[in-house]
XYZ file of N, CA and C in Angstrom:
516
model
N 13.037 24.621 -8.925
C 11.847 24.374 -7.493
C 12.806 23.330 -7.237
N 13.546 22.916 -6.536
C 14.164 21.885 -5.832
C 14.007 20.577 -5.485
N 15.005 19.986 -5.730
C 14.795 18.459 -5.435
C 13.426 18.521 -4.408
N 13.889 18.927 -3.337
C 13.327 18.489 -2.295
C 11.915 19.227 -1.789
N 12.116 20.829 -2.179
C 10.718 21.008 -2.090
C 9.509 20.105 -2.979
N 9.980 19.581 -4.372
C 9.237 18.938 -5.083
C 8.557 17.134 -4.267
N 9.459 16.668 -3.542
C 9.069 15.915 -3.049
C 8.013 15.996 -1.631
N 8.884 17.209 -1.198
C 7.874 18.208 0.056
C 6.282 17.731 -0.542
N 5.841 17.854 -1.981
C 4.565 18.414 -2.316
C 4.599 16.350 -2.438
N 4.904 16.330 -2.898
C 4.679 14.987 -3.288
C 3.722 13.979 -2.047
N 4.868 14.060 -1.189
C 5.230 13.570 0.386
C 3.387 14.048 0.962
N 3.863 15.357 1.136
C 1.964 16.165 1.496
C 0.919 15.950 0.818
N 0.831 15.415 -0.774
C 0.185 15.264 -1.608
C -0.890 13.915 -1.382
N 0.030 12.525 -1.220
C 0.153 10.913 -1.015
C -0.513 11.588 0.448
N 0.182 12.199 1.919
C -0.910 11.647 3.376
C -2.151 12.754 3.385
N -2.708 13.105 2.246
C -3.559 14.445 1.725
C -5.499 13.610 1.402
N -4.292 12.965 0.424
C -4.916 11.613 -0.444
C -5.817 10.717 0.973
N -4.506 9.908 1.752
C -6.090 9.473 3.140
C -6.849 8.615 2.372
N -6.074 7.374 0.970
C -6.286 6.369 0.965
C -5.684 5.194 2.235
N -6.929 4.543 2.146
C -7.179 3.699 3.045
C -6.401 2.401 2.113
N -6.034 2.327 1.725
C -5.043 0.985 1.488
C -3.856 1.706 2.146
N -2.596 2.378 1.475
C -1.492 2.498 2.367
C -0.884 3.754 3.478
N -0.035 3.016 4.294
C -0.513 2.792 5.945
C 0.986 3.699 6.324
N 2.100 4.102 5.447
C 2.529 4.833 5.973
C 3.127 6.106 4.672
N 3.966 7.080 4.371
C 3.924 7.493 3.165
C 6.250 9.425 3.893
N 6.753 7.952 3.907
C 7.910 8.192 4.049
C 8.769 8.719 2.865
N 10.064 9.700 3.126
C 11.397 10.088 2.566
C 12.334 9.737 2.785
N 13.390 9.338 1.632
C 14.710 8.216 2.299
C 15.125 9.133 0.584
N 17.005 8.780 1.070
C 17.616 8.860 -0.332
C 18.448 10.047 0.839
N 19.690 10.563 0.519
C 20.157 11.619 0.108
C 20.792 12.803 -0.163
N 20.384 12.463 -1.983
C 21.340 13.333 -2.674
C 20.469 14.447 -2.386
N 20.927 15.175 -3.624
C 20.029 16.634 -3.295
C 20.537 16.752 -4.887
N 20.770 15.856 -6.583
C 19.911 16.439 -7.237
C 19.894 14.235 -7.708
N 19.562 14.229 -8.733
C 19.372 13.684 -9.288
C 20.394 13.462 -9.984
N 20.655 11.681 -10.222
C 22.487 11.669 -10.428
C 23.040 10.339 -9.210
N 23.123 9.950 -8.465
C 23.827 10.558 -7.078
C 23.922 8.673 -6.747
N 24.343 8.626 -5.762
C 24.917 6.918 -5.025
C 23.364 7.135 -3.905
N 23.031 8.173 -3.520
C 21.158 8.195 -3.103
C 20.378 8.898 -3.128
N 20.301 8.029 -4.171
C 18.062 8.605 -4.621
C 17.671 8.792 -3.763
N 16.955 10.126 -3.630
C 16.444 10.883 -3.432
C 14.489 10.249 -4.178
N 13.214 10.783 -2.422
C 12.562 9.733 -2.954
C 11.224 9.773 -1.692
N 10.153 9.243 -2.357
C 8.711 9.805 -1.461
C 9.099 7.558 -1.044
N 9.179 6.209 -0.121
C 7.924 5.668 -0.421
C 7.152 4.804 0.471
N 5.751 4.680 -0.232
C 4.475 4.986 -0.391
C 4.201 3.527 0.378
N 4.526 3.102 1.470
C 3.859 1.555 2.171
C 2.607 0.902 2.330
N 2.314 -0.184 1.656
C 0.724 -0.395 1.299
C 0.564 -1.390 2.572
N -0.514 -1.986 3.063
C -1.608 -2.776 3.971
C -0.989 -4.552 3.933
N -0.690 -4.955 2.444
C 0.192 -6.442 2.092
C 1.667 -5.930 2.179
N 1.934 -5.198 3.018
C 3.633 -4.661 3.057
C 4.896 -4.231 1.883
N 4.320 -4.531 0.645
C 4.707 -3.709 -0.510
C 4.926 -1.700 -0.564
N 5.514 -1.408 -1.548
C 6.293 -0.360 -0.995
C 5.721 0.756 -2.610
N 5.805 0.954 -2.651
C 6.184 1.402 -4.449
C 7.286 2.830 -3.785
N 7.629 3.263 -4.524
C 8.561 3.411 -4.586
C 9.131 5.631 -5.769
N 8.988 7.206 -5.357
C 9.409 7.289 -6.907
C 10.235 8.289 -6.590
N 11.095 7.619 -7.223
C 12.727 8.467 -6.631
C 13.256 8.795 -8.218
N 13.680 10.730 -7.976
C 14.270 11.763 -8.242
C 14.839 10.654 -9.749
N 15.215 10.933 -10.830
C 16.222 10.172 -11.343
C 16.878 11.609 -12.579
N 18.355 11.002 -13.671
C 18.986 12.313 -14.474
C 17.179 11.871 -15.618
N 16.031 13.235 -16.126
C 15.283 11.961 -17.210
C 15.851 11.783 -18.223
N 16.071 11.013 -18.777
C 16.368 10.571 -20.551
C 16.012 11.190 -21.590
N 17.139 12.039 -22.296
C 16.665 12.279 -24.078
C 15.791 12.320 -23.750
N 15.344 10.147 -24.296
C 14.101 9.783 -25.003
C 13.643 9.791 -24.388
N 12.459 9.995 -23.175
C 11.593 10.007 -22.599
C 10.897 10.614 -23.744
N 9.477 9.885 -23.342
C 8.512 10.271 -23.424
C 7.457 10.144 -23.571
N 6.030 11.486 -23.788
C 5.411 11.256 -22.873
C 3.831 10.306 -22.994
N 3.676 9.644 -22.210
C 2.376 8.743 -22.768
C 1.313 9.332 -21.763
N -0.308 8.480 -23.081
C -1.773 8.781 -22.186
C -1.127 8.183 -20.243
N -2.256 9.071 -20.000
C -2.856 8.872 -19.044
C -4.017 7.618 -18.588
N -4.081 6.739 -18.039
C -5.718 5.392 -18.181
C -6.008 5.963 -17.836
N -7.166 5.095 -17.799
C -8.509 5.481 -17.732
C -8.820 4.989 -16.353
N -8.797 3.572 -16.632
C -7.962 3.252 -15.214
C -7.282 3.278 -14.305
N -7.351 2.655 -13.064
C -5.721 2.346 -12.011
C -5.480 1.359 -12.591
N -4.720 1.140 -12.286
C -4.060 -0.170 -12.487
C -3.801 -0.922 -11.319
N -3.921 -2.303 -11.257
C -4.473 -2.544 -10.525
C -3.466 -3.170 -9.869
N -3.644 -3.628 -7.980
C -2.846 -3.547 -7.552
C -1.923 -4.193 -6.711
N -1.596 -5.174 -8.244
C -0.190 -5.860 -8.074
C 0.735 -4.781 -8.614
N 0.516 -4.454 -9.576
C 1.220 -2.788 -10.475
C 1.471 -1.691 -9.371
N 2.316 -2.044 -8.282
C 2.300 -0.969 -7.588
C 2.882 -0.291 -8.192
N 3.989 -0.025 -9.230
C 4.446 1.347 -9.193
C 4.423 1.704 -10.182
N 3.138 1.148 -10.493
C 2.859 1.710 -12.430
C 1.037 2.205 -11.192
N 0.739 2.176 -10.789
C -0.351 2.228 -9.725
C -0.190 3.613 -9.179
N 1.498 3.568 -8.326
C 1.532 4.761 -7.818
C 1.808 6.135 -8.660
N 2.288 6.214 -9.830
C 2.881 6.407 -10.563
C 1.348 7.691 -11.246
N 0.180 6.733 -12.043
C -0.739 7.654 -12.254
C -1.424 7.925 -10.467
N -1.474 7.522 -9.086
C -2.391 8.619 -8.673
C -1.524 8.843 -8.730
N -0.969 9.286 -8.324
C 1.134 10.454 -7.945
C 0.241 11.808 -9.686
N -0.228 11.593 -10.578
C -1.369 11.815 -11.498
C -2.170 12.052 -11.278
N -2.398 11.703 -11.073
C -4.181 11.905 -10.576
C -4.228 13.012 -9.150
N -3.640 12.898 -8.433
C -3.996 14.303 -7.672
C -3.420 15.251 -7.607
N -2.796 15.578 -8.955
C -1.430 16.641 -9.615
C -2.961 17.137 -10.258
N -3.380 16.220 -10.400
C -4.575 16.461 -11.865
C -5.927 16.850 -11.004
N -5.887 16.859 -9.552
C -6.548 17.651 -8.728
C -6.881 18.892 -7.655
N -5.588 18.820 -7.277
C -5.236 19.848 -6.905
C -4.462 20.843 -7.835
N -3.889 20.489 -8.879
C -3.763 21.758 -9.761
C -2.572 23.084 -8.188
N -1.255 23.045 -7.995
C -0.474 23.090 -8.139
C -0.191 24.383 -7.997
N -0.136 25.982 -7.608
C 0.221 26.710 -8.332
C 1.813 26.591 -9.407
N 3.172 25.751 -8.149
C 4.483 25.979 -8.785
C 4.637 25.516 -9.787
N 3.317 25.395 -9.795
C 3.368 24.011 -11.329
C 3.054 24.312 -12.610
N 3.140 23.741 -14.123
C 3.065 24.286 -14.729
C 2.274 22.220 -15.484
N 3.470 21.669 -15.857
C 2.914 20.211 -16.731
C 3.561 19.581 -15.670
N 3.104 18.743 -16.181
C 3.145 17.109 -14.992
C 3.326 16.100 -16.490
N 4.123 15.118 -16.331
C 3.052 14.245 -17.511
C 3.577 12.683 -16.921
N 3.438 11.208 -17.437
C 3.604 10.051 -17.372
C 4.783 9.953 -17.989
N 5.645 9.342 -18.348
C 6.347 8.659 -19.137
C 6.869 7.234 -18.953
N 7.620 6.812 -20.534
C 7.209 5.848 -20.695
C 9.678 6.039 -21.117
N 10.172 5.384 -20.833
C 11.346 4.925 -21.115
C 11.667 4.269 -21.663
N 12.313 4.246 -23.133
C 13.056 2.921 -24.496
C 13.737 2.189 -23.295
N 13.961 0.454 -23.044
C 15.235 0.395 -22.307
C 13.724 -0.247 -21.378
N 13.715 0.535 -20.621
C 12.136 -0.154 -19.580
C 10.922 -0.026 -19.791
N 11.093 -1.477 -20.524
C 9.427 -2.592 -20.339
C 8.541 -2.797 -18.848
N 7.411 -1.652 -18.774
C 6.950 -1.281 -17.471
C 5.432 -0.900 -18.151
N 4.120 -1.169 -17.622
C 3.682 -1.843 -18.210
C 2.652 0.097 -17.341
N 2.125 1.094 -18.085
C 2.012 2.225 -18.635
C 2.639 2.952 -18.071
N 4.108 3.250 -17.615
C 4.759 4.329 -17.443
C 6.080 4.457 -16.749
N 6.832 4.404 -17.224
C 8.091 4.293 -16.218
C 8.812 5.803 -15.329
N 7.812 6.821 -15.037
C 8.175 7.495 -13.789
C 6.820 8.999 -14.590
N 6.876 9.579 -13.977
C 6.107 11.102 -13.862
C 7.524 11.839 -13.674
N 6.670 12.998 -14.787
C 7.570 14.048 -15.308
C 6.588 15.115 -14.913
N 7.875 16.059 -13.545
C 6.965 17.483 -12.913
C 8.300 18.928 -13.538
N 7.065 19.916 -13.987
C 8.355 21.126 -14.814
C 6.486 21.834 -13.645
N 8.378 23.197 -13.293
C 7.667 24.054 -12.178
C 8.073 24.226 -13.146
N 6.682 26.688 -12.850
C 7.019 27.459 -12.518
C 8.102 28.076 -13.104
N 9.307 27.848 -12.312
C 10.924 28.579 -12.875
C 11.558 27.985 -13.812
N 10.822 26.762 -14.672
C 11.323 25.739 -15.681
C 12.106 24.604 -14.798
N 12.587 24.256 -14.036
C 12.739 22.989 -13.545
C 12.155 21.852 -14.163
N 12.674 20.962 -14.053
C 11.875 19.648 -14.036
C 12.262 18.451 -13.771
N 11.684 18.219 -12.516
C 11.762 16.703 -11.663
C 11.073 15.968 -12.560
N 12.173 14.577 -12.551
C 11.503 13.613 -13.100
C 11.917 11.887 -12.231
N 10.400 11.940 -11.430
C 10.528 10.878 -10.430
C 10.206 9.771 -11.273
N 11.465 8.292 -11.241
C 10.791 7.527 -11.616
C 10.287 6.618 -10.801
N 9.255 5.457 -10.707
C 8.884 4.823 -10.541
C 8.838 3.712 -10.197
N 9.333 2.349 -8.723
C 9.512 0.798 -8.604
C 9.336 0.249 -7.166
N 8.644 -0.686 -7.022
C 8.033 -1.478 -6.631
C 8.688 -2.492 -5.424
N 9.093 -2.740 -4.660
C 8.939 -3.804 -4.115
C 8.151 -5.123 -3.439
N 8.295 -5.893 -3.582
C 7.074 -6.926 -2.047
C 6.942 -6.908 -1.322
N 6.018 -6.973 -0.978
C 6.158 -7.050 1.009
C 5.469 -8.326 1.161
N 5.434 -8.785 2.540
C 5.292 -10.836 2.757
C 3.849 -11.496 2.114
N 3.064 -9.885 2.079
C 1.699 -10.771 1.982
C 1.335 -11.136 0.025
N 0.324 -11.039 -0.553
C 1.334 -11.853 -1.703
C -0.903 -10.224 -2.080
N 0.121 -9.310 -3.741
C -1.741 -8.333 -3.965
C -2.303 -8.474 -4.380
N -3.453 -8.372 -3.712
C -4.177 -8.252 -4.872
C -4.492 -7.879 -6.302
N -5.813 -8.877 -6.685
C -5.898 -9.102 -8.589
C -6.058 -8.267 -8.355
N -7.230 -7.642 -7.799
C -8.529 -6.787 -8.068
C -8.576 -5.540 -6.795
N -8.654 -4.298 -7.157
C -8.717 -3.281 -5.395
C -9.969 -2.871 -4.838
N -9.166 -3.114 -4.401
C -10.738 -3.197 -2.448
C -11.106 -2.095 -2.618
N -10.229 -1.086 -2.780
C -11.635 -0.049 -1.966
C -11.957 1.231 -3.995
N -12.707 0.265 -4.626
C -12.230 0.553 -5.501
C -13.422 1.603 -5.914
N -13.917 2.594 -4.807
C -15.131 3.267 -5.696
C -14.336 4.972 -4.351
N -12.484 4.908 -3.828
C -12.111 5.471 -3.306
C -12.272 6.435 -3.987
N -12.606 8.008 -3.076
C -12.378 9.559 -4.121
C -11.657 10.191 -3.285
N -10.559 11.298 -3.527
C -10.726 11.937 -2.976
C -10.774 12.991 -1.619
N -10.448 12.545 -0.801
C -10.708 13.613 0.362
C -11.248 14.705 0.261
N -11.961 16.014 1.095
C -12.526 17.080 0.123
C -10.865 18.222 0.526
N -10.634 17.345 1.977
C -9.033 18.387 2.341
C -7.355 17.771 1.450
N -8.301 17.349 0.359
C -6.108 17.125 -0.562
C -6.976 18.434 -0.797
N -7.278 19.130 -0.821
C -7.563 21.164 -1.656
C -7.027 20.979 -0.894
N -6.818 21.257 0.238
C -5.918 22.202 1.583
C -4.098 21.836 2.063
N -2.807 20.656 0.964
C -2.693 20.083 0.763
C -1.733 20.618 1.658
N -1.514 22.347 1.275
C -0.532 22.628 1.012
C 0.280 23.073 2.325
N -1.622 22.747 3.125
C -1.120 23.781 4.894
C -0.360 22.674 5.346
N -0.845 21.498 5.176
C -0.249 20.586 5.771
C 1.864 20.135 5.307
N 2.163 20.886 4.095
C 3.639 21.481 4.059
C 4.632 21.366 5.632
N 5.519 20.907 6.145
C 6.144 20.877 7.325
C 7.641 22.317 6.347
N 7.694 23.640 6.729
C 8.672 24.359 6.197
C 9.862 23.757 6.099
N 10.698 23.959 5.132
C 12.623 23.191 5.495
C 13.331 22.715 6.534
N 13.174 22.215 7.092
C 14.685 22.584 7.922
C 15.578 22.759 8.248
N 16.964 23.600 8.948
C 17.607 23.692 8.996
C 19.126 22.445 8.508
N 18.047 21.290 9.234
C 18.871 20.775 9.480
C 18.638 18.632 9.126
N 17.814 19.444 8.036
C 17.206 18.090 7.344
C 18.271 17.997 5.954
N 18.961 16.282 6.096
C 19.421 15.661 5.327
C 18.992 15.245 4.120
N 17.907 15.029 4.413
C 17.972 14.479 2.382
C 16.963 15.452 2.222
N 17.478 15.108 0.494
C 17.092 16.491 -0.965
C 15.760 16.503 -0.685
């Protein structure tokens, strides 16, 4: 599976989830493979003005699987929250193109919960999405403002919303 296909899938899943704290989900970057100067990824913008980014990186040899936490990380931990949310979206939808997904820790990267999510496609290709975040102008809430949020029924039909790749698309 190509990087662009994985990112299309993740963007569509985040959009289909319709989380009330998410104001936009958009693609960025020009690279079609990990390790370039313009890493491809998706940016998830939140009401506080902060963002979480899931971007394609070269999977380190020493990345190790870490368990999915029982609770969502708090909003102030945007990167960890986006990674856990992505894992839960994949658990809920079980895309037929994928065979596995797991949160990963990475030696030398000190973060709560996980540094990335490793996604394995049916053809054996692996996409490693690192999670990072950027603060906004507003303070991050300490507690989740939407603790009872549940995936809408439409998240199951996310694949109906994925646009066909266009010939002129420049992002990965």
